[in-house]
Amino acid sequence: MFLNFFAAFSIFIPFTISDILHYQPQAVHIVTGDDSTQMTITWSTLDDPGESIVEYGINGFALTAVGTRNKFIDGGKEKHSQWIHRVTLSELESNSKYIYHVGSSLGWSPEFFFKTYPEGTNWQPRIALYGDMGNENIQSLPRLQQETQRGYYDAIIHVGDFAYDMNSENARVGDEFMNQIETIAAYVPYYVCPGNHEEAYNFSNYRARFSMPGPADSLYYSFDIGPVHFISISTEVYYFINYGIKELVNQYKWLEEDLKEATKPENRAIRPWIVVFGHRPMYCSNENGDDCTHSQTLIRVGLPFTNFFALEPLFYKYGVDIEIWAHEHSYERLWPIYDYKVYNGSYEEPYKNPGAPVHIITGSAGCKEGREPFIKNIAEWSAFHSQDYGYTQLFVHNNSHLEFKQISVDKAGEVIDSFFVIKDKHGKYEKSDEID
């Protein structure tokens, strides 16, 4: 009798979304810390469970680490909020497989695993590279999921533009995208840089959701994997001056200091390769009017009239080997290039001891904006181009050989382009002393 009464009465009690509590972890992803003996694990909960815990170990969950959490409120009109949790695992054993799960006494994630990097620089990292991957039309994700969970990669680098866009639908598109990439980013370090699609509310979704090496909330940082020194930059500081020029100035100063340190003889002797990645390219052959289709690209030549903060002469001066870009929804490989001049190593072996950096554009992972067309008359500095959906693989063989492969999703994983960059020695390019 009483049960029937309360059941009938309950239909008149208003129900709101606030009556549902969300303590279950989601969007788990990992990245190395300040060195390879650390791993930072980041995840989200919609409500605050009161604690942020990782249980982990080589044989079972023998170890526990506790971290911090911060409430993130999206800038949209709904002010959609969530709690971002960060826990750093320290003193990890090198070249070891760890299992882990994250959460609290109110809920735990599934079990994930990761493998730490081998000690030192004498090993062969395998890395997936791509940009411009969205929640919709996410063409490359299924293959990346299979390859990552089978242990094919040591790291993934996402060269800007996520979800399309993380702030869309009051950041719920970002929530779903982060859950989608959990299937790869919870297993290997997932390094990122900001793209133009992250701009909303001064890149707030990007800053809040990702934890990269270096200072918190920074749009630029560097890290080492084996014999490679990677540098992640924000090209967007050149285009969104409405947020002020301070970020641009600080990045350029930091970047030059980082390059000076990386190119000290004692450092380059043990870690000779320098690879820079940022979202917008200096050159491209696309037919869309983007900045890279013009000769005076901002990141290449610097700010208008003054040419302050130009990146092409800076990278040339310090002997950067490889520059990875995205933004164009296509793949393009350039001949070694500086200031629109090709500096091939030789006619027979253009990428052996090249006289300038090698540029690769890899923005074809798949998003709702589709593919990017190319102009009819491709310039002589462009070596290969494709509209196929796909991603790039980097295999670091040793101090002298890097191998790149472009995987076509359209062609069921076929390698549509491959080449080696070979260097007998690393350092300044021949004409770099002419750069002020």
Tab-separated table of C-alpha atoms in Angstrom:
chain	number	residue	atom	x	y	z
A	1	MET	CA	0.000	0.000	0.000
A	2	PHE	CA	2.704	2.469	1.030
A	3	LEU	CA	4.922	1.414	-1.859
A	4	ASN	CA	2.142	2.128	-4.327
A	5	PHE	CA	1.538	5.502	-2.693
A	6	PHE	CA	5.166	6.567	-2.962
A	7	ALA	CA	5.440	5.245	-6.505
A	8	ALA	CA	2.462	7.310	-7.547
A	9	PHE	CA	3.676	10.366	-5.659
A	10	SER	CA	7.147	10.172	-7.223
A	11	ILE	CA	5.841	11.062	-10.667
A	12	PHE	CA	5.143	14.559	-9.369
A	13	ILE	CA	8.694	15.064	-8.036
A	14	PRO	CA	10.710	17.089	-10.597
A	15	PHE	CA	13.857	15.311	-11.875
A	16	THR	CA	16.888	17.270	-13.058
A	17	ILE	CA	20.254	16.347	-14.491
A	18	SER	CA	21.855	17.604	-11.272
A	19	ASP	CA	20.408	14.545	-9.479
A	20	ILE	CA	22.845	12.333	-11.425
A	21	LEU	CA	26.363	12.014	-10.036
A	22	HIS	CA	29.324	11.231	-12.309
A	23	TYR	CA	32.334	9.939	-10.389
A	24	GLN	CA	33.484	7.444	-12.998
A	25	PRO	CA	36.855	8.334	-14.609
A	26	GLN	CA	36.885	9.071	-18.316
A	27	ALA	CA	39.273	10.474	-20.963
A	28	VAL	CA	42.362	8.820	-19.477
A	29	HIS	CA	45.615	9.799	-21.182
A	30	ILE	CA	49.311	9.732	-20.320
A	31	VAL	CA	52.509	11.619	-21.090
A	32	THR	CA	56.065	11.497	-19.806
A	33	GLY	CA	57.041	13.904	-17.069
A	34	ASP	CA	60.156	16.030	-16.812
A	35	ASP	CA	62.190	12.893	-17.550
A	36	SER	CA	61.487	9.365	-18.730
A	37	THR	CA	61.324	7.973	-15.186
A	38	GLN	CA	58.042	9.846	-14.713
A	39	MET	CA	54.605	9.406	-16.237
A	40	THR	CA	51.774	11.887	-15.747
A	41	ILE	CA	48.281	10.425	-15.977
A	42	THR	CA	45.339	12.754	-16.597
A	43	TRP	CA	41.615	12.016	-16.565
A	44	SER	CA	38.233	13.636	-15.985
A	45	THR	CA	35.181	13.170	-13.792
A	46	LEU	CA	32.069	15.291	-14.108
A	47	ASP	CA	31.706	15.486	-10.322
A	48	ASP	CA	34.335	15.742	-7.608
A	49	PRO	CA	35.044	12.349	-6.004
A	50	GLY	CA	37.233	13.998	-3.393
A	51	GLU	CA	40.490	12.282	-4.365
A	52	SER	CA	42.714	11.486	-7.343
A	53	ILE	CA	44.470	8.120	-7.140
A	54	VAL	CA	46.452	5.859	-9.448
A	55	GLU	CA	47.078	2.258	-8.447
A	56	TYR	CA	49.850	0.710	-10.537
A	57	GLY	CA	52.705	-1.733	-10.702
A	58	ILE	CA	54.661	-4.212	-12.794
A	59	ASN	CA	52.972	-7.163	-11.111
A	60	GLY	CA	49.549	-6.052	-9.971
A	61	PHE	CA	48.487	-2.800	-8.320
A	62	ALA	CA	51.226	-2.864	-5.700
A	63	LEU	CA	51.905	0.892	-5.755
A	64	THR	CA	49.707	3.925	-5.148
A	65	ALA	CA	50.190	7.560	-6.175
A	66	VAL	CA	47.990	10.485	-5.212
A	67	GLY	CA	47.661	13.676	-7.232
A	68	THR	CA	45.608	16.813	-7.624
A	69	ARG	CA	42.383	17.862	-9.317
A	70	ASN	CA	41.067	21.159	-10.599
A	71	LYS	CA	37.605	22.215	-11.645
A	72	PHE	CA	37.450	23.253	-15.291
A	73	ILE	CA	34.530	25.397	-16.440
A	74	ASP	CA	34.048	25.770	-20.183
A	75	GLY	CA	33.495	29.302	-21.502
A	76	GLY	CA	30.205	28.450	-23.247
A	77	LYS	CA	26.861	29.738	-22.059
A	78	GLU	CA	26.046	26.551	-20.145
A	79	LYS	CA	29.326	26.771	-18.189
A	80	HIS	CA	29.722	23.007	-18.509
A	81	SER	CA	32.128	21.865	-15.787
A	82	GLN	CA	34.243	18.871	-14.918
A	83	TRP	CA	37.143	17.902	-12.697
A	84	ILE	CA	40.533	17.319	-14.305
A	85	HIS	CA	42.737	14.926	-12.320
A	86	ARG	CA	46.533	14.731	-12.599
A	87	VAL	CA	48.819	12.207	-10.967
A	88	THR	CA	52.543	11.860	-11.665
A	89	LEU	CA	54.213	8.490	-11.191
A	90	SER	CA	57.908	8.823	-10.332
A	91	GLU	CA	60.990	6.601	-10.144
A	92	LEU	CA	59.629	4.177	-12.717
A	93	GLU	CA	61.876	1.376	-13.909
A	94	SER	CA	63.087	1.827	-17.467
A	95	ASN	CA	61.967	-0.438	-20.306
A	96	SER	CA	59.226	-1.951	-18.150
A	97	LYS	CA	55.526	-2.619	-18.659
A	98	TYR	CA	53.230	-1.232	-15.974
A	99	ILE	CA	49.533	-1.842	-15.481
A	100	TYR	CA	47.393	0.833	-13.843
A	101	HIS	CA	43.940	2.134	-13.202
A	102	VAL	CA	42.764	5.525	-11.999
A	103	GLY	CA	39.968	6.808	-9.832
A	104	SER	CA	38.877	6.991	-6.230
A	105	SER	CA	36.890	5.141	-3.610
A	106	LEU	CA	33.800	6.192	-5.594
A	107	GLY	CA	34.832	4.595	-8.893
A	108	TRP	CA	37.726	3.151	-10.892
A	109	SER	CA	38.621	3.095	-14.559
A	110	PRO	CA	39.304	-0.102	-16.514
A	111	GLU	CA	42.834	-1.493	-16.333
A	112	PHE	CA	45.311	0.089	-18.768
A	113	PHE	CA	49.019	-0.452	-19.366
A	114	PHE	CA	52.068	1.459	-20.609
A	115	LYS	CA	55.726	0.690	-21.213
A	116	THR	CA	58.470	3.037	-20.024
A	117	TYR	CA	61.252	4.118	-22.355
A	118	PRO	CA	64.569	2.247	-22.318
A	119	GLU	CA	67.392	3.941	-20.455
A	120	GLY	CA	69.695	6.239	-22.394
A	121	THR	CA	69.531	7.206	-26.057
A	122	ASN	CA	70.687	4.062	-27.839
A	123	TRP	CA	67.311	2.584	-28.778
A	124	GLN	CA	64.844	2.814	-31.683
A	125	PRO	CA	61.633	4.756	-30.949
A	126	ARG	CA	58.526	4.260	-33.123
A	127	ILE	CA	56.160	7.216	-33.242
A	128	ALA	CA	52.848	8.007	-34.950
A	129	LEU	CA	52.398	11.591	-36.214
A	130	TYR	CA	49.252	13.367	-37.369
A	131	GLY	CA	47.120	16.460	-36.964
A	132	ASP	CA	43.549	17.561	-37.614
A	133	MET	CA	41.662	14.615	-36.145
A	134	GLY	CA	38.051	15.239	-35.170
A	135	ASN	CA	35.205	13.596	-33.328
A	136	GLU	CA	33.335	13.232	-36.630
A	137	ASN	CA	34.922	11.473	-39.636
A	138	ILE	CA	37.756	10.225	-37.423
A	139	GLN	CA	39.144	8.071	-40.206
A	140	SER	CA	42.525	7.099	-38.773
A	141	LEU	CA	41.474	6.144	-35.257
A	142	PRO	CA	40.551	2.448	-35.808
A	143	ARG	CA	43.952	1.578	-37.288
A	144	LEU	CA	45.745	3.628	-34.623
A	145	GLN	CA	43.773	1.807	-31.907
A	146	GLN	CA	44.834	-1.584	-33.222
A	147	GLU	CA	48.467	-0.657	-33.729
A	148	THR	CA	48.828	1.120	-30.388
A	149	GLN	CA	47.283	-1.619	-28.277
A	150	ARG	CA	49.474	-4.177	-30.060
A	151	GLY	CA	52.538	-2.261	-28.911
A	152	TYR	CA	53.493	-0.817	-32.273
A	153	TYR	CA	54.298	2.694	-30.985
A	154	ASP	CA	56.344	4.206	-28.197
A	155	ALA	CA	54.610	7.591	-28.490
A	156	ILE	CA	52.039	9.541	-30.469
A	157	ILE	CA	52.319	13.184	-31.507
A	158	HIS	CA	49.093	15.021	-32.377
A	159	VAL	CA	50.052	18.166	-34.293
A	160	GLY	CA	47.101	20.386	-33.377
A	161	ASP	CA	43.348	20.600	-34.094
A	162	PHE	CA	41.293	18.265	-31.923
A	163	ALA	CA	37.643	17.201	-31.975
A	164	TYR	CA	36.401	20.076	-34.216
A	165	ASP	CA	36.047	21.594	-31.728
A	166	MET	CA	36.680	20.811	-28.073
A	167	ASN	CA	34.505	23.745	-27.033
A	168	SER	CA	31.618	22.788	-29.375
A	169	GLU	CA	28.235	21.982	-27.820
A	170	ASN	CA	29.409	23.535	-24.563
A	171	ALA	CA	32.564	21.348	-24.603
A	172	ARG	CA	30.669	18.063	-24.877
A	173	VAL	CA	32.258	17.413	-28.270
A	174	GLY	CA	35.587	17.748	-26.482
A	175	ASP	CA	34.443	15.287	-23.818
A	176	GLU	CA	33.531	12.692	-26.414
A	177	PHE	CA	36.740	13.212	-28.378
A	178	MET	CA	38.865	12.728	-25.283
A	179	ASN	CA	37.001	9.477	-24.630
A	180	GLN	CA	37.639	8.407	-28.220
A	181	ILE	CA	41.404	8.912	-28.005
A	182	GLU	CA	41.576	7.231	-24.579
A	183	THR	CA	41.835	4.019	-26.595
A	184	ILE	CA	45.313	5.095	-27.711
A	185	ALA	CA	46.351	7.871	-25.332
A	186	ALA	CA	45.947	5.714	-22.216
A	187	TYR	CA	48.579	3.285	-23.542
A	188	VAL	CA	51.396	5.468	-24.920
A	189	PRO	CA	52.521	9.039	-24.185
A	190	TYR	CA	50.306	11.398	-26.191
A	191	TYR	CA	52.145	14.631	-27.012
A	192	VAL	CA	50.235	17.595	-28.451
A	193	CYS	CA	50.463	21.174	-29.655
A	194	PRO	CA	47.646	23.719	-30.109
A	195	GLY	CA	45.993	24.422	-33.443
A	196	ASN	CA	43.649	27.138	-34.618
A	197	HIS	CA	40.608	25.035	-33.655
A	198	GLU	CA	41.664	25.232	-30.001
A	199	GLU	CA	41.521	29.043	-29.882
A	200	ALA	CA	38.179	29.488	-28.050
A	201	TYR	CA	38.410	31.282	-24.692
A	202	ASN	CA	42.179	31.662	-25.073
A	203	PHE	CA	42.792	27.951	-25.635
A	204	SER	CA	41.122	27.092	-22.326
A	205	ASN	CA	39.972	23.586	-23.290
A	206	TYR	CA	43.432	22.728	-24.605
A	207	ARG	CA	45.218	24.098	-21.548
A	208	ALA	CA	42.891	22.341	-19.098
A	209	ARG	CA	42.599	18.917	-20.703
A	210	PHE	CA	46.233	18.151	-21.557
A	211	SER	CA	49.254	17.788	-19.279
A	212	MET	CA	52.527	18.185	-21.127
A	213	PRO	CA	56.139	18.224	-19.857
A	214	GLY	CA	57.235	21.575	-18.497
A	215	PRO	CA	55.217	24.362	-16.863
A	216	ALA	CA	51.473	23.837	-16.450
A	217	ASP	CA	49.207	25.468	-19.077
A	218	SER	CA	52.159	26.235	-21.366
A	219	LEU	CA	51.566	26.237	-25.122
A	220	TYR	CA	55.181	25.157	-25.805
A	221	TYR	CA	57.618	22.643	-24.327
A	222	SER	CA	60.323	20.121	-25.274
A	223	PHE	CA	61.090	16.502	-24.456
A	224	ASP	CA	63.480	13.705	-25.410
A	225	ILE	CA	62.815	10.258	-26.839
A	226	GLY	CA	65.895	8.154	-27.515
A	227	PRO	CA	68.325	10.082	-29.744
A	228	VAL	CA	65.731	12.738	-30.649
A	229	HIS	CA	65.075	16.104	-29.034
A	230	PHE	CA	61.485	17.123	-29.804
A	231	ILE	CA	60.244	20.715	-29.567
A	232	SER	CA	56.532	21.506	-29.516
A	233	ILE	CA	55.533	25.073	-30.358
A	234	SER	CA	52.363	27.083	-30.787
A	235	THR	CA	52.065	28.605	-34.241
A	236	GLU	CA	48.830	30.185	-33.055
A	237	VAL	CA	50.578	32.876	-31.036
A	238	TYR	CA	51.366	34.492	-34.411
A	239	TYR	CA	47.723	34.612	-35.479
A	240	PHE	CA	45.672	35.328	-32.354
A	241	ILE	CA	47.326	38.559	-31.294
A	242	ASN	CA	43.994	39.577	-29.759
A	243	TYR	CA	45.170	37.700	-26.659
A	244	GLY	CA	48.291	39.838	-26.543
A	245	ILE	CA	51.833	39.490	-27.836
A	246	LYS	CA	53.387	38.364	-24.549
A	247	GLU	CA	52.927	34.655	-25.314
A	248	LEU	CA	54.641	35.085	-28.685
A	249	VAL	CA	57.599	36.954	-27.198
A	250	ASN	CA	58.009	34.450	-24.368
A	251	GLN	CA	57.813	31.482	-26.702
A	252	TYR	CA	60.472	32.869	-29.031
A	253	LYS	CA	62.855	33.598	-26.151
A	254	TRP	CA	62.282	30.161	-24.661
A	255	LEU	CA	62.651	28.502	-28.072
A	256	GLU	CA	66.030	30.040	-28.783
A	257	GLU	CA	67.313	29.095	-25.340
A	258	ASP	CA	66.061	25.540	-25.816
A	259	LEU	CA	67.809	25.312	-29.198
A	260	LYS	CA	71.032	26.715	-27.737
A	261	GLU	CA	70.978	24.040	-25.051
A	262	ALA	CA	70.085	21.227	-27.464
A	263	THR	CA	72.878	22.188	-29.873
A	264	LYS	CA	75.675	22.324	-27.331
A	265	PRO	CA	78.295	19.869	-28.624
A	266	GLU	CA	78.017	17.614	-25.567
A	267	ASN	CA	74.217	17.412	-25.927
A	268	ARG	CA	74.091	16.913	-29.680
A	269	ALA	CA	76.716	14.198	-29.433
A	270	ILE	CA	74.316	11.981	-27.481
A	271	ARG	CA	71.017	13.263	-28.906
A	272	PRO	CA	71.795	14.487	-32.431
A	273	TRP	CA	68.315	14.726	-33.985
A	274	ILE	CA	66.218	17.870	-33.440
A	275	VAL	CA	62.588	17.682	-34.550
A	276	VAL	CA	60.195	20.636	-34.229
A	277	PHE	CA	56.435	20.316	-34.559
A	278	GLY	CA	53.732	22.990	-34.722
A	279	HIS	CA	50.332	23.245	-36.330
A	280	ARG	CA	50.531	25.700	-39.261
A	281	PRO	CA	53.133	25.007	-41.960
A	282	MET	CA	55.571	27.436	-43.535
A	283	TYR	CA	54.997	26.017	-47.025
A	284	CYS	CA	52.166	24.088	-48.676
A	285	SER	CA	50.722	23.365	-52.116
A	286	ASN	CA	47.050	23.502	-51.178
A	287	GLU	CA	44.435	25.463	-53.041
A	288	ASN	CA	42.664	27.274	-50.228
A	289	GLY	CA	44.290	30.636	-49.522
A	290	ASP	CA	45.739	29.615	-46.140
A	291	ASP	CA	48.786	31.473	-44.897
A	292	CYS	CA	51.153	28.744	-46.097
A	293	THR	CA	50.015	29.347	-49.679
A	294	HIS	CA	51.616	32.814	-49.515
A	295	SER	CA	55.346	33.455	-49.613
A	296	GLN	CA	55.401	35.676	-46.531
A	297	THR	CA	54.036	33.153	-44.055
A	298	LEU	CA	53.977	34.687	-40.572
A	299	ILE	CA	55.779	31.900	-38.777
A	300	ARG	CA	58.349	31.705	-41.563
A	301	VAL	CA	59.284	35.393	-41.946
A	302	GLY	CA	57.923	36.875	-38.718
A	303	LEU	CA	55.525	39.690	-38.000
A	304	PRO	CA	54.638	42.067	-40.847
A	305	PHE	CA	57.051	44.946	-41.624
A	306	THR	CA	59.392	44.143	-38.718
A	307	ASN	CA	60.096	40.441	-39.424
A	308	PHE	CA	60.413	39.971	-35.679
A	309	PHE	CA	60.195	36.402	-34.325
A	310	ALA	CA	60.743	34.678	-37.686
A	311	LEU	CA	61.103	30.918	-37.183
A	312	GLU	CA	62.625	29.746	-40.461
A	313	PRO	CA	65.987	31.510	-39.962
A	314	LEU	CA	66.024	30.459	-36.306
A	315	PHE	CA	65.573	26.774	-37.151
A	316	TYR	CA	68.115	27.003	-39.954
A	317	LYS	CA	70.645	28.741	-37.728
A	318	TYR	CA	70.522	25.982	-35.126
A	319	GLY	CA	70.471	23.097	-37.577
A	320	VAL	CA	66.985	21.726	-36.924
A	321	ASP	CA	66.666	18.473	-38.856
A	322	ILE	CA	62.915	17.923	-39.283
A	323	GLU	CA	59.871	20.197	-39.116
A	324	ILE	CA	56.452	18.544	-38.735
A	325	TRP	CA	53.256	20.472	-39.514
A	326	ALA	CA	49.540	19.857	-40.073
A	327	HIS	CA	46.595	22.294	-40.618
A	328	GLU	CA	46.210	21.278	-44.267
A	329	HIS	CA	43.987	18.200	-44.475
A	330	SER	CA	46.424	16.325	-46.654
A	331	TYR	CA	49.928	14.897	-46.655
A	332	GLU	CA	52.888	16.617	-48.274
A	333	ARG	CA	56.634	15.959	-48.210
A	334	LEU	CA	59.026	18.706	-49.232
A	335	TRP	CA	62.571	18.562	-50.498
A	336	PRO	CA	65.055	20.064	-48.002
A	337	ILE	CA	64.222	23.767	-48.180
A	338	TYR	CA	65.213	27.172	-46.893
A	339	ASP	CA	63.795	30.476	-48.132
A	340	TYR	CA	62.119	28.784	-51.111
A	341	LYS	CA	65.390	27.249	-52.292
A	342	VAL	CA	65.919	23.494	-52.428
A	343	TYR	CA	69.090	22.179	-50.773
A	344	ASN	CA	69.131	18.470	-51.567
A	345	GLY	CA	72.071	16.446	-50.378
A	346	SER	CA	72.618	15.252	-53.938
A	347	TYR	CA	70.584	14.432	-57.025
A	348	GLU	CA	70.750	10.704	-56.295
A	349	GLU	CA	70.218	10.991	-52.525
A	350	PRO	CA	68.346	14.231	-51.763
A	351	TYR	CA	67.803	13.422	-48.092
A	352	LYS	CA	71.352	12.311	-47.353
A	353	ASN	CA	73.168	15.167	-45.606
A	354	PRO	CA	70.589	17.728	-46.795
A	355	GLY	CA	71.518	21.389	-46.762
A	356	ALA	CA	68.325	22.549	-45.017
A	357	PRO	CA	65.522	21.206	-42.803
A	358	VAL	CA	63.025	18.653	-44.134
A	359	HIS	CA	59.348	19.669	-43.862
A	360	ILE	CA	56.430	17.219	-43.597
A	361	ILE	CA	52.735	18.181	-43.490
A	362	THR	CA	50.573	15.459	-41.931
A	363	GLY	CA	47.054	16.790	-41.399
A	364	SER	CA	44.978	14.017	-42.971
A	365	ALA	CA	43.896	11.977	-39.936
A	366	GLY	CA	40.229	12.755	-40.617
A	367	CYS	CA	37.792	15.445	-39.521
A	368	LYS	CA	34.387	16.797	-40.522
A	369	GLU	CA	35.937	19.401	-42.830
A	370	GLY	CA	37.089	16.664	-45.201
A	371	ARG	CA	40.087	16.629	-47.528
A	372	GLU	CA	42.170	19.540	-48.780
A	373	PRO	CA	42.651	20.105	-52.540
A	374	PHE	CA	45.995	20.882	-54.173
A	375	ILE	CA	46.849	23.460	-56.817
A	376	LYS	CA	47.316	22.176	-60.370
A	377	ASN	CA	50.916	23.294	-60.812
A	378	ILE	CA	52.854	21.981	-57.817
A	379	ALA	CA	56.074	23.871	-57.040
A	380	GLU	CA	59.446	22.214	-57.567
A	381	TRP	CA	60.142	22.203	-53.824
A	382	SER	CA	57.270	19.744	-53.209
A	383	ALA	CA	58.426	16.130	-53.476
A	384	PHE	CA	55.191	14.196	-52.831
A	385	HIS	CA	51.571	14.981	-51.963
A	386	SER	CA	48.375	13.030	-51.321
A	387	GLN	CA	44.762	13.674	-50.310
A	388	ASP	CA	44.341	10.201	-48.792
A	389	TYR	CA	43.214	10.015	-45.191
A	390	GLY	CA	46.028	8.688	-43.049
A	391	TYR	CA	48.937	9.349	-40.725
A	392	THR	CA	52.722	9.319	-40.613
A	393	GLN	CA	55.048	6.853	-38.936
A	394	LEU	CA	58.509	7.820	-37.731
A	395	PHE	CA	61.082	5.114	-37.049
A	396	VAL	CA	64.265	6.332	-35.371
A	397	HIS	CA	66.856	3.757	-36.397
A	398	ASN	CA	69.943	5.387	-34.865
A	399	ASN	CA	71.946	8.622	-34.721
A	400	SER	CA	72.230	8.775	-38.498
A	401	HIS	CA	68.983	7.344	-39.935
A	402	LEU	CA	65.350	8.417	-39.602
A	403	GLU	CA	62.676	6.607	-41.597
A	404	PHE	CA	59.253	8.079	-42.434
A	405	LYS	CA	56.236	6.246	-43.840
A	406	GLN	CA	52.849	7.635	-44.822
A	407	ILE	CA	49.986	5.234	-44.146
A	408	SER	CA	46.844	5.519	-46.279
A	409	VAL	CA	43.617	4.629	-44.504
A	410	ASP	CA	41.817	4.879	-47.854
A	411	LYS	CA	44.056	2.086	-49.137
A	412	ALA	CA	43.661	-0.156	-46.062
A	413	GLY	CA	47.010	0.683	-44.497
A	414	GLU	CA	49.131	0.777	-47.632
A	415	VAL	CA	52.405	2.704	-47.390
A	416	ILE	CA	52.002	5.399	-50.053
A	417	ASP	CA	55.224	7.262	-49.319
A	418	SER	CA	58.434	6.381	-47.527
A	419	PHE	CA	61.919	7.840	-47.277
A	420	PHE	CA	65.000	8.022	-45.073
A	421	VAL	CA	66.717	11.132	-43.786
A	422	ILE	CA	70.392	10.264	-43.389
A	423	LYS	CA	73.020	12.416	-41.713
A	424	ASP	CA	76.677	11.579	-41.229
A	425	LYS	CA	76.919	14.548	-38.892
A	426	HIS	CA	74.509	16.979	-37.259
A	427	GLY	CA	74.913	20.687	-36.724
A	428	LYS	CA	74.775	23.982	-38.529
A	429	TYR	CA	73.889	24.169	-42.184
A	430	GLU	CA	76.491	25.504	-44.575
A	431	LYS	CA	75.056	29.022	-44.884
A	432	SER	CA	73.749	29.343	-41.331
A	433	ASP	CA	76.526	31.776	-40.377
A	434	GLU	CA	74.900	34.268	-42.757
A	435	ILE	CA	71.833	34.369	-40.478
A	436	ASP	CA	71.836	37.219	-37.987
